[in-house]
Tab-separated table of N, CA and C in Angstrom:
chain	number	residue	atom	x	y	z
A	1	MET	N	7.274	1.053	18.566
A	1	MET	CA	6.852	1.726	17.771
A	1	MET	C	5.375	0.741	17.439
A	2	SER	N	4.490	1.546	17.250
A	2	SER	CA	2.854	1.079	17.174
A	2	SER	C	2.089	1.634	16.160
A	3	LEU	N	1.443	0.600	15.442
A	3	LEU	CA	0.170	1.382	14.446
A	3	LEU	C	-0.735	1.977	14.906
A	4	ARG	N	-1.186	3.006	14.203
A	4	ARG	CA	-2.470	3.883	14.743
A	4	ARG	C	-3.004	4.554	13.374
A	5	PRO	N	-4.341	3.988	13.346
A	5	PRO	CA	-4.918	4.499	12.005
A	5	PRO	C	-5.211	5.634	11.866
A	6	LEU	N	-5.481	6.171	10.684
A	6	LEU	CA	-6.072	7.491	10.372
A	6	LEU	C	-7.466	7.447	10.700
A	7	PRO	N	-8.278	8.530	10.961
A	7	PRO	CA	-9.560	8.638	11.148
A	7	PRO	C	-10.275	8.114	10.083
A	8	LEU	N	-10.399	8.503	8.865
A	8	LEU	CA	-10.954	8.184	7.684
A	8	LEU	C	-10.464	7.369	6.982
A	9	LEU	N	-9.182	6.878	7.308
A	9	LEU	CA	-8.402	6.180	6.346
A	9	LEU	C	-8.037	4.717	6.856
A	10	ALA	N	-8.598	4.481	7.947
A	10	ALA	CA	-7.990	3.280	8.963
A	10	ALA	C	-7.502	2.081	7.805
A	11	THR	N	-8.333	1.573	6.887
A	11	THR	CA	-8.121	0.416	6.412
A	11	THR	C	-7.061	0.569	5.278
A	12	ALA	N	-6.857	1.679	4.776
A	12	ALA	CA	-6.097	2.131	3.628
A	12	ALA	C	-4.563	2.704	3.702
A	13	ALA	N	-4.376	3.477	4.887
A	13	ALA	CA	-2.870	3.941	4.943
A	13	ALA	C	-2.049	3.300	6.107
A	14	VAL	N	-1.111	3.023	5.842
A	14	VAL	CA	-0.036	2.511	6.953
A	14	VAL	C	0.557	3.978	7.773
A	15	LEU	N	0.418	3.892	9.144
A	15	LEU	CA	0.979	4.995	9.859
A	15	LEU	C	1.742	4.272	10.944
A	16	ILE	N	2.955	5.059	10.878
A	16	ILE	CA	3.854	4.624	11.883
A	16	ILE	C	4.019	5.482	13.075
A	17	VAL	N	3.834	5.343	14.123
A	17	VAL	CA	3.751	6.367	15.302
A	17	VAL	C	5.078	6.006	16.153
A	18	GLN	N	6.054	6.844	16.407
A	18	GLN	CA	7.118	6.617	16.941
A	18	GLN	C	7.467	7.973	17.969
A	19	SER	N	8.094	7.373	19.106
A	19	SER	CA	8.676	8.746	19.988
A	19	SER	C	9.821	9.468	19.074
A	20	SER	N	10.127	10.491	20.017
A	20	SER	CA	11.254	11.261	19.281
A	20	SER	C	12.721	10.232	19.697
A	21	ILE	N	12.703	9.411	20.349
A	21	ILE	CA	13.833	8.550	20.623
A	21	ILE	C	14.168	7.706	19.333
A	22	GLY	N	15.593	8.083	18.759
A	22	GLY	CA	15.891	7.525	17.782
A	22	GLY	C	15.456	7.843	16.508
A	23	LEU	N	14.800	9.141	16.232
A	23	LEU	CA	14.189	9.528	15.070
A	23	LEU	C	15.193	9.763	13.888
A	24	ALA	N	16.354	10.280	14.107
A	24	ALA	CA	17.445	10.528	13.655
A	24	ALA	C	18.432	9.680	13.397
A	25	ALA	N	18.219	8.239	13.456
A	25	ALA	CA	19.031	7.311	13.494
A	25	ALA	C	19.671	7.173	12.262
A	26	ASP	N	18.853	7.337	11.206
A	26	ASP	CA	19.237	7.151	9.586
A	26	ASP	C	20.126	8.386	9.332
A	27	GLY	N	20.216	9.278	9.938
A	27	GLY	CA	20.917	10.546	9.324
A	27	GLY	C	20.391	11.153	8.101
A	28	ASP	N	19.196	10.774	7.643
A	28	ASP	CA	18.406	11.627	6.406
A	28	ASP	C	17.706	13.019	7.012
A	29	LEU	N	17.313	12.999	8.248
A	29	LEU	CA	16.684	14.314	8.701
A	29	LEU	C	17.416	15.324	9.304
A	30	GLU	N	17.113	16.734	9.155
A	30	GLU	CA	17.687	17.626	9.878
A	30	GLU	C	16.959	17.481	11.104
A	31	PRO	N	17.655	18.191	12.237
A	31	PRO	CA	16.936	18.361	13.544
A	31	PRO	C	15.576	18.890	13.250
A	32	SER	N	15.413	20.092	12.279
A	32	SER	CA	14.257	20.768	12.276
A	32	SER	C	12.943	20.077	11.577
A	33	SER	N	13.249	19.056	10.816
A	33	SER	CA	12.341	18.378	9.982
A	33	SER	C	11.653	17.280	11.050
A	34	LEU	N	12.258	17.052	12.278
A	34	LEU	CA	11.539	16.473	13.325
A	34	LEU	C	10.359	16.812	13.807
A	35	SER	N	10.401	18.024	13.694
A	35	SER	CA	9.118	18.757	14.157
A	35	SER	C	8.276	19.412	13.069
A	36	ALA	N	8.325	19.067	11.809
A	36	ALA	CA	7.685	19.610	10.768
A	36	ALA	C	6.771	18.567	9.887
A	37	ILE	N	6.243	18.917	8.900
A	37	ILE	CA	5.534	18.234	8.050
A	37	ILE	C	6.406	17.955	6.793
A	38	VAL	N	6.875	16.988	6.329
A	38	VAL	CA	7.857	16.804	5.360
A	38	VAL	C	7.324	15.534	4.287
A	39	VAL	N	7.444	15.789	3.018
A	39	VAL	CA	7.113	14.762	2.126
A	39	VAL	C	8.574	13.966	1.988
A	40	GLU	N	8.901	12.953	2.566
A	40	GLU	CA	10.003	12.286	2.646
A	40	GLU	C	10.520	11.415	1.453
A	41	HIS	N	9.524	11.331	0.532
A	41	HIS	CA	9.698	10.404	-0.751
A	41	HIS	C	8.379	10.683	-1.658
A	42	SER	N	8.596	10.459	-2.907
A	42	SER	CA	7.570	10.583	-4.100
A	42	SER	C	7.831	9.726	-5.070
A	43	ASP	N	6.847	8.954	-5.631
A	43	ASP	CA	7.358	8.096	-6.637
A	43	ASP	C	5.731	8.115	-7.548
A	44	ILE	N	6.032	7.991	-8.857
A	44	ILE	CA	4.790	7.724	-10.034
A	44	ILE	C	4.994	6.633	-10.707
A	45	LEU	N	4.167	5.834	-10.496
A	45	LEU	CA	4.207	4.536	-11.473
A	45	LEU	C	3.259	4.220	-12.538
A	46	ILE	N	3.687	3.870	-13.533
A	46	ILE	CA	3.203	3.887	-14.792
A	46	ILE	C	2.599	2.227	-14.955
A	47	SER	N	1.106	2.508	-14.815
A	47	SER	CA	0.394	1.269	-14.565
A	47	SER	C	0.131	0.840	-16.195
A	48	SER	N	0.252	-0.555	-16.293
A	48	SER	CA	-0.302	-0.790	-17.834
A	48	SER	C	-1.045	-2.125	-17.907
A	49	LYS	N	-1.941	-2.226	-16.809
A	49	LYS	CA	-2.869	-3.297	-16.590
A	49	LYS	C	-3.990	-3.448	-17.475
A	50	SER	N	-4.353	-2.124	-18.122
A	50	SER	CA	-5.409	-2.074	-18.957
A	50	SER	C	-4.799	-1.550	-20.464
A	51	SER	N	-5.638	-1.247	-21.505
A	51	SER	CA	-5.249	-0.812	-22.845
A	51	SER	C	-4.795	0.353	-22.791
A	52	LYS	N	-5.009	1.309	-21.691
A	52	LYS	CA	-4.755	2.612	-21.626
A	52	LYS	C	-3.960	2.688	-20.288
A	53	PRO	N	-2.640	2.931	-20.491
A	53	PRO	CA	-1.574	3.024	-19.302
A	53	PRO	C	-1.912	4.277	-18.210
A	54	ARG	N	-1.932	4.088	-16.972
A	54	ARG	CA	-2.541	5.021	-16.117
A	54	ARG	C	-1.458	5.215	-15.107
A	55	LEU	N	-1.421	6.387	-14.364
A	55	LEU	CA	-0.450	6.840	-13.299
A	55	LEU	C	-0.929	6.550	-12.078
A	56	GLU	N	-0.328	6.261	-11.317
A	56	GLU	CA	-0.468	6.572	-9.437
A	56	GLU	C	0.783	6.791	-8.817
A	57	GLY	N	0.633	7.783	-8.036
A	57	GLY	CA	1.455	8.351	-7.170
A	57	GLY	C	1.453	7.822	-5.774
A	58	TYR	N	2.568	7.774	-5.334
A	58	TYR	CA	2.770	7.440	-3.830
A	58	TYR	C	3.776	8.085	-3.149
A	59	LEU	N	3.207	8.655	-1.796
A	59	LEU	CA	4.110	9.792	-1.081
A	59	LEU	C	4.267	9.158	0.214
A	60	ILE	N	5.662	9.285	0.768
A	60	ILE	CA	5.853	9.237	2.228
A	60	ILE	C	5.920	10.691	2.836
A	61	ILE	N	4.906	10.834	3.937
A	61	ILE	CA	4.712	12.091	4.350
A	61	ILE	C	5.030	11.931	5.931
A	62	TRP	N	5.906	12.612	6.664
A	62	TRP	CA	5.956	12.704	7.923
A	62	TRP	C	5.423	13.950	8.598
A	63	ASN	N	4.770	13.777	9.764
A	63	ASN	CA	3.892	14.971	10.231
A	63	ASN	C	4.838	14.719	11.546
A	64	GLY	N	5.695	15.725	11.928
A	64	GLY	CA	6.459	15.833	13.174
A	64	GLY	C	5.952	16.752	14.281
A	65	THR	N	4.597	17.350	13.645
A	65	THR	CA	4.172	18.471	14.604
A	65	THR	C	3.402	17.804	15.686
A	66	GLY	N	2.848	18.938	16.513
A	66	GLY	CA	1.859	18.224	17.626
A	66	GLY	C	0.263	18.250	17.203
A	67	GLN	N	0.178	18.551	16.050
A	67	GLN	CA	-1.177	18.568	15.527
A	67	GLN	C	-1.497	17.600	14.275
A	68	SER	N	-2.784	17.478	13.952
A	68	SER	CA	-2.772	16.744	12.961
A	68	SER	C	-2.656	17.411	11.647
A	69	ALA	N	-2.312	16.981	10.591
A	69	ALA	CA	-2.185	17.721	9.277
A	69	ALA	C	-2.896	17.223	8.196
A	70	ILE	N	-3.573	18.120	7.652
A	70	ILE	CA	-4.574	17.709	6.279
A	70	ILE	C	-4.193	18.316	5.112
A	71	ILE	N	-3.897	17.383	4.058
A	71	ILE	CA	-3.494	17.542	2.802
A	71	ILE	C	-4.786	17.630	2.093
A	72	THR	N	-5.105	18.929	1.192
A	72	THR	CA	-6.037	19.413	0.511
A	72	THR	C	-5.995	19.060	-0.911
A	73	ASP	N	-4.536	19.208	-1.518
A	73	ASP	CA	-4.479	18.907	-2.807
A	73	ASP	C	-3.068	18.543	-3.141
A	74	VAL	N	-2.792	17.828	-4.350
A	74	VAL	CA	-1.751	17.716	-4.976
A	74	VAL	C	-2.075	18.161	-6.248
A	75	ARG	N	-1.114	19.088	-6.897
A	75	ARG	CA	-1.042	19.315	-8.081
A	75	ARG	C	0.412	19.268	-8.872
A	76	SER	N	0.298	19.532	-10.148
A	76	SER	CA	1.431	19.390	-11.191
A	76	SER	C	1.066	20.181	-12.391
A	77	GLN	N	2.136	21.000	-12.791
A	77	GLN	CA	1.894	21.634	-14.235
A	77	GLN	C	1.992	20.625	-15.374
A	78	VAL	N	2.318	19.625	-14.980
A	78	VAL	CA	2.545	18.294	-16.163
A	78	VAL	C	1.172	17.676	-16.284
A	79	PHE	N	0.514	17.589	-15.281
A	79	PHE	CA	-0.639	16.712	-15.356
A	79	PHE	C	-1.840	17.394	-15.253
A	80	GLU	N	-2.993	16.634	-15.815
A	80	GLU	CA	-4.355	17.457	-16.120
A	80	GLU	C	-5.092	17.230	-14.728
A	81	GLU	N	-4.986	16.266	-13.789
A	81	GLU	CA	-5.756	16.069	-12.410
A	81	GLU	C	-4.882	14.991	-11.637
A	82	ILE	N	-4.947	15.272	-10.557
A	82	ILE	CA	-4.429	14.251	-9.275
A	82	ILE	C	-5.504	14.338	-8.171
A	83	LYS	N	-6.002	13.172	-8.125
A	83	LYS	CA	-7.112	12.880	-6.925
A	83	LYS	C	-6.618	11.671	-6.042
A	84	PHE	N	-7.213	11.980	-4.597
A	84	PHE	CA	-6.895	11.017	-3.447
A	84	PHE	C	-7.813	9.838	-3.779
A	85	VAL	N	-7.207	8.695	-3.649
A	85	VAL	CA	-7.958	7.396	-3.608
A	85	VAL	C	-7.765	6.593	-2.463
A	86	GLN	N	-8.588	6.045	-1.726
A	86	GLN	CA	-8.588	5.201	-0.866
A	86	GLN	C	-9.272	3.729	-1.313
A	87	THR	N	-8.437	2.776	-1.118
A	87	THR	CA	-9.059	1.298	-1.694
A	87	THR	C	-9.819	0.863	-0.136
A	88	MET	N	-11.157	0.378	-0.513
A	88	MET	CA	-11.924	-0.099	0.545
A	88	MET	C	-12.149	-1.451	0.347
A	89	LYS	N	-12.057	-2.254	1.201
A	89	LYS	CA	-12.322	-3.758	1.032
A	89	LYS	C	-13.771	-4.176	2.137
A	90	THR	N	-14.789	-4.524	1.325
A	90	THR	CA	-15.818	-5.046	2.091
A	90	THR	C	-16.193	-6.408	1.616
A	91	GLY	N	-15.912	-7.467	2.373
A	91	GLY	CA	-15.688	-8.866	1.971
A	91	GLY	C	-14.965	-9.199	1.000
A	92	ALA	N	-15.647	-9.757	0.027
A	92	ALA	CA	-14.682	-10.228	-1.054
A	92	ALA	C	-14.583	-9.033	-2.125
A	93	GLU	N	-15.170	-8.093	-2.088
A	93	GLU	CA	-15.197	-6.911	-2.900
A	93	GLU	C	-14.227	-5.810	-2.457
A	94	THR	N	-13.331	-5.194	-3.681
A	94	THR	CA	-12.542	-4.188	-3.306
A	94	THR	C	-13.155	-3.138	-4.182
A	95	GLU	N	-12.937	-1.751	-3.555
A	95	GLU	CA	-13.704	-0.668	-3.943
A	95	GLU	C	-12.789	0.556	-3.983
A	96	ALA	N	-12.561	1.726	-5.169
A	96	ALA	CA	-11.501	2.604	-5.157
A	96	ALA	C	-12.552	3.791	-4.795
A	97	VAL	N	-12.356	4.595	-3.861
A	97	VAL	CA	-13.340	5.621	-3.264
A	97	VAL	C	-12.453	7.171	-3.546
A	98	MET	N	-12.882	8.007	-3.828
A	98	MET	CA	-12.147	9.149	-4.184
A	98	MET	C	-12.393	10.003	-2.918
A	99	ARG	N	-11.489	10.761	-2.347
A	99	ARG	CA	-11.284	11.582	-1.058
A	99	ARG	C	-11.071	12.848	-1.370
A	100	GLU	N	-11.515	13.721	-0.701
A	100	GLU	CA	-11.358	15.098	-0.870
A	100	GLU	C	-10.018	15.462	-0.224
A	101	LYS	N	-9.796	15.067	0.828
A	101	LYS	CA	-8.594	15.399	1.504
A	101	LYS	C	-8.110	14.175	2.288
A	102	LEU	N	-6.687	14.117	2.943
A	102	LEU	CA	-6.174	13.295	3.550
A	102	LEU	C	-5.532	14.013	5.105
A	103	SER	N	-5.742	12.745	6.159
A	103	SER	CA	-5.405	13.364	7.384
A	103	SER	C	-4.166	12.672	7.607
A	104	ILE	N	-3.329	13.236	8.364
A	104	ILE	CA	-2.139	12.496	8.983
A	104	ILE	C	-1.921	12.912	10.730
A	105	PRO	N	-2.321	12.110	11.409
A	105	PRO	CA	-2.218	12.512	12.939
A	105	PRO	C	-0.751	13.254	13.263
A	106	ALA	N	-0.753	13.692	14.369
A	106	ALA	CA	0.532	14.331	14.815
A	106	ALA	C	1.707	12.833	15.320
A	107	HIS	N	2.717	13.340	14.814
A	107	HIS	CA	3.820	12.559	15.475
A	107	HIS	C	3.745	11.021	14.485
A	108	SER	N	3.040	11.061	13.223
A	108	SER	CA	2.656	10.132	12.354
A	108	SER	C	3.207	10.054	10.885
A	109	GLU	N	3.414	8.934	10.207
A	109	GLU	CA	3.826	8.941	8.903
A	109	GLU	C	2.614	8.441	7.856
A	110	LEU	N	2.609	8.954	6.884
A	110	LEU	CA	1.444	8.345	5.795
A	110	LEU	C	2.328	7.693	4.771
A	111	LEU	N	2.274	6.597	4.742
A	111	LEU	CA	2.769	5.760	3.648
A	111	LEU	C	2.095	5.257	2.639
A	112	MET	N	1.997	6.047	1.675
A	112	MET	CA	0.913	5.811	0.491
A	112	MET	C	1.297	4.205	-0.191
A	113	ARG	N	0.494	3.066	-0.539
A	113	ARG	CA	0.808	2.107	-1.083
A	113	ARG	C	-0.309	1.312	-2.075
A	114	PRO	N	0.026	0.600	-3.060
A	114	PRO	CA	-0.837	0.190	-3.912
A	114	PRO	C	-1.619	-0.651	-2.963
A	115	GLY	N	-3.266	-0.567	-3.495
A	115	GLY	CA	-4.110	-1.215	-2.579
A	115	GLY	C	-4.627	-0.534	-1.358
A	116	GLY	N	-3.857	0.581	-1.019
A	116	GLY	CA	-4.419	1.266	0.155
A	116	GLY	C	-4.849	2.881	-0.258
A	117	VAL	N	-4.028	3.960	0.020
A	117	VAL	CA	-4.104	5.114	-0.241
A	117	VAL	C	-2.955	5.582	-1.201
A	118	TYR	N	-3.533	5.903	-2.540
A	118	TYR	CA	-2.633	6.676	-3.502
A	118	TYR	C	-3.151	7.458	-4.295
A	119	LEU	N	-2.433	8.249	-4.978
A	119	LEU	CA	-2.808	9.361	-5.832
A	119	LEU	C	-3.078	8.870	-7.496
A	120	SER	N	-4.307	9.204	-7.825
A	120	SER	CA	-4.683	8.753	-9.024
A	120	SER	C	-4.516	10.095	-9.961
A	121	ILE	N	-3.711	9.845	-11.208
A	121	ILE	CA	-3.130	10.962	-11.813
A	121	ILE	C	-3.612	10.532	-13.211
A	122	ASP	N	-4.307	11.947	-13.641
A	122	ASP	CA	-4.711	11.931	-15.227
A	122	ASP	C	-3.393	12.736	-15.963
A	123	PRO	N	-2.824	12.097	-16.725
A	123	PRO	CA	-1.658	12.570	-17.571
A	123	PRO	C	-2.070	13.831	-18.394
A	124	GLY	N	-3.196	13.844	-18.752
A	124	GLY	CA	-3.736	14.773	-19.911
A	124	GLY	C	-3.177	14.288	-21.137
A	125	GLU	N	-2.861	14.971	-22.126
A	125	GLU	CA	-2.009	14.886	-23.465
A	125	GLU	C	-1.008	13.929	-23.551
A	126	ARG	N	0.203	14.040	-22.449
A	126	ARG	CA	1.395	13.285	-22.683
A	126	ARG	C	1.317	12.576	-21.517
A	127	MET	N	1.891	11.398	-21.813
A	127	MET	CA	2.127	10.248	-20.815
A	127	MET	C	3.889	10.499	-20.624
A	128	PRO	N	4.309	10.489	-19.422
A	128	PRO	CA	5.647	10.761	-18.789
A	128	PRO	C	6.297	9.363	-19.104
A	129	ARG	N	7.682	9.235	-19.165
A	129	ARG	CA	8.412	8.173	-19.165
A	129	ARG	C	8.965	7.836	-18.174
A	130	ALA	N	9.029	6.350	-18.119
A	130	ALA	CA	10.035	5.956	-16.651
A	130	ALA	C	11.577	6.734	-16.970
A	131	GLY	N	11.775	7.311	-15.750
A	131	GLY	CA	12.878	8.146	-15.525
A	131	GLY	C	12.991	9.399	-15.364
A	132	GLU	N	11.717	9.848	-16.035
A	132	GLU	CA	11.581	11.077	-15.948
A	132	GLU	C	11.318	11.818	-14.354
A	133	GLN	N	11.751	13.250	-14.122
A	133	GLN	CA	11.525	13.582	-12.686
A	133	GLN	C	10.294	14.594	-12.991
A	134	ILE	N	9.322	14.515	-12.177
A	134	ILE	CA	8.121	15.737	-12.161
A	134	ILE	C	7.799	16.366	-10.918
A	135	ASP	N	7.743	17.644	-10.780
A	135	ASP	CA	7.474	18.574	-9.862
A	135	ASP	C	5.971	18.355	-9.375
A	136	LEU	N	5.663	17.758	-8.060
A	136	LEU	CA	4.274	17.908	-7.627
A	136	LEU	C	4.319	18.696	-6.286
A	137	GLU	N	3.063	19.727	-6.270
A	137	GLU	CA	2.885	20.610	-5.062
A	137	GLU	C	1.842	20.165	-4.437
A	138	VAL	N	2.306	19.873	-2.956
A	138	VAL	CA	1.268	19.230	-1.986
A	138	VAL	C	0.737	20.608	-1.203
A	139	PHE	N	-0.446	20.446	-1.102
A	139	PHE	CA	-1.061	21.709	-0.373
A	139	PHE	C	-1.974	21.003	0.972
A	140	TYR	N	-1.635	21.930	2.218
A	140	TYR	CA	-2.265	21.574	3.307
A	140	TYR	C	-2.950	22.892	3.677
A	141	ALA	N	-4.139	22.286	4.523
A	141	ALA	CA	-5.285	22.849	4.913
A	141	ALA	C	-4.834	24.111	5.674
A	142	ASP	N	-3.714	24.563	6.260
A	142	ASP	CA	-3.252	25.498	7.132
A	142	ASP	C	-2.684	26.641	5.940
A	143	GLY	N	-2.824	26.406	4.540
A	143	GLY	CA	-2.316	27.251	3.573
A	143	GLY	C	-1.036	27.165	3.224
A	144	ALA	N	-0.066	26.300	4.031
A	144	ALA	CA	1.393	25.866	3.269
A	144	ALA	C	0.985	25.055	2.150
A	145	SER	N	2.260	24.917	1.306
A	145	SER	CA	2.450	24.174	0.500
A	145	SER	C	3.992	23.578	0.286
A	146	GLU	N	4.108	22.666	-0.498
A	146	GLU	CA	5.597	22.089	-0.519
A	146	GLU	C	5.694	21.228	-1.898
A	147	VAL	N	6.912	21.860	-2.774
A	147	VAL	CA	6.967	21.187	-3.945
A	147	VAL	C	7.954	20.254	-3.839
A	148	VAL	N	8.101	18.809	-4.385
A	148	VAL	CA	8.551	17.652	-4.452
A	148	VAL	C	8.833	17.352	-5.781
A	149	VAL	N	9.967	16.541	-5.779
A	149	VAL	CA	10.340	15.947	-7.138
A	149	VAL	C	9.955	14.494	-7.020
A	150	ALA	N	9.038	13.820	-7.791
A	150	ALA	CA	8.674	12.654	-7.766
A	150	ALA	C	9.378	11.827	-8.944
A	151	GLN	N	9.810	10.626	-8.955
A	151	GLN	CA	10.506	9.857	-9.830
A	151	GLN	C	9.350	9.086	-10.465
A	152	VAL	N	9.571	9.109	-11.819
A	152	VAL	CA	8.646	8.342	-12.712
A	152	VAL	C	9.214	6.842	-12.700
A	153	ARG	N	8.458	5.911	-12.489
A	153	ARG	CA	9.088	4.370	-12.605
A	153	ARG	C	8.175	3.710	-13.392
A	154	ALA	N	8.776	2.605	-14.097
A	154	ALA	CA	7.688	1.211	-14.488
A	154	ALA	C	6.780	0.707	-13.481
A	155	GLU	N	5.820	0.137	-13.870
A	155	GLU	CA	5.048	-0.534	-12.986
A	155	GLU	C	5.627	-1.712	-12.031
A	156	ARG	N	6.667	-2.294	-12.779
A	156	ARG	CA	7.243	-3.354	-11.905
A	156	ARG	C	8.320	-2.882	-10.960
A	157	ALA	N	8.515	-1.618	-10.934
A	157	ALA	CA	9.801	-1.096	-10.041
A	157	ALA	C	9.110	-1.246	-8.663
A	158	GLU	N	9.828	-1.277	-7.959
A	158	GLU	CA	9.740	-1.204	-6.496
A	158	GLU	C	9.799	0.227	-5.891
A	159	ILE	N	8.324	0.584	-4.915
A	159	ILE	CA	8.375	1.692	-4.609
A	159	ILE	C	9.027	1.704	-3.180
A	160	GLU	N	9.577	2.858	-2.857
A	160	GLU	CA	10.326	3.040	-1.483
A	160	GLU	C	9.754	2.620	-0.208
A	161	ASP	N	10.268	1.663	0.456
A	161	ASP	CA	9.609	1.095	1.823
A	161	ASP	C	10.348	1.554	2.874
A	162	HIS	N	9.870	2.957	3.435
A	162	HIS	CA	10.815	3.675	4.510
A	162	HIS	C	9.934	3.805	5.618
A	163	HIS	N	10.283	3.779	6.697
A	163	HIS	CA	9.555	4.326	7.658
A	163	HIS	C	10.363	5.479	8.724
A	164	HIS	N	9.752	6.385	8.723
A	164	HIS	CA	10.182	7.446	9.585
A	164	HIS	C	11.278	7.095	10.761
A	165	GLY	N	12.521	7.566	10.692
A	165	GLY	CA	13.509	7.469	11.592
A	165	GLY	C	14.089	5.714	11.812
A	166	MET	N	13.979	5.133	10.683
A	166	MET	CA	14.312	3.735	10.572
A	166	MET	C	15.311	3.671	9.325
A	167	PRO	N	16.226	3.061	9.449
A	167	PRO	CA	17.214	2.971	8.196
A	167	PRO	C	16.500	2.403	7.140
A	168	LEU	N	16.758	2.882	5.874
A	168	LEU	CA	16.245	2.357	4.529
A	168	LEU	C	16.714	0.885	4.526
A	169	ILE	N	15.856	0.240	3.988
A	169	ILE	CA	16.244	-1.507	3.856
A	169	ILE	C	16.468	-1.592	2.259
A	170	GLU	N	17.952	-2.034	2.215
A	170	GLU	CA	18.496	-2.187	0.913
A	170	GLU	C	17.692	-3.518	0.240
A	171	HIS	N	17.017	-3.454	-1.161
A	171	HIS	CA	16.459	-4.763	-1.620
A	171	HIS	C	17.576	-5.258	-2.525
A	172	MET	N	17.557	-6.727	-2.275
A	172	MET	CA	18.603	-7.524	-2.987
A	172	MET	C	17.885	-8.169	-4.123
């Protein structure tokens, strides 16, 4: 296993590049998903660091195809707006930069994390509560889309730490 950075998101995303040996070791994936683009996990955290709570989304996306995949949009009927954010560190300063799209190289995994790449979510009029499940639709440059169910969690909750083809680690 080796790390391979995203072209535009080298400092923000964690990509795990693996050969096909042992990819189904955890038994979670169907053989057909090994050669597909799959959102493997999705969380939405409610952040209360400021006077107005905000939402951040975190996805784990596997690109098992032989070409780069480009995510152009994420939408939900529940939310007003969802944007891609990349955290950039320059010296002692950290800056959140909005991105129009995200790229995932072939046979790689995008692991969104706080302080890296994440989704900034404007909830609109109604803030969801921890424990709710919300449908998100992920759109790709090739015209395909995928609906996934995101679990809303309190800020202090741990988000999934899964790497494609590796068993899930139980937190104690």
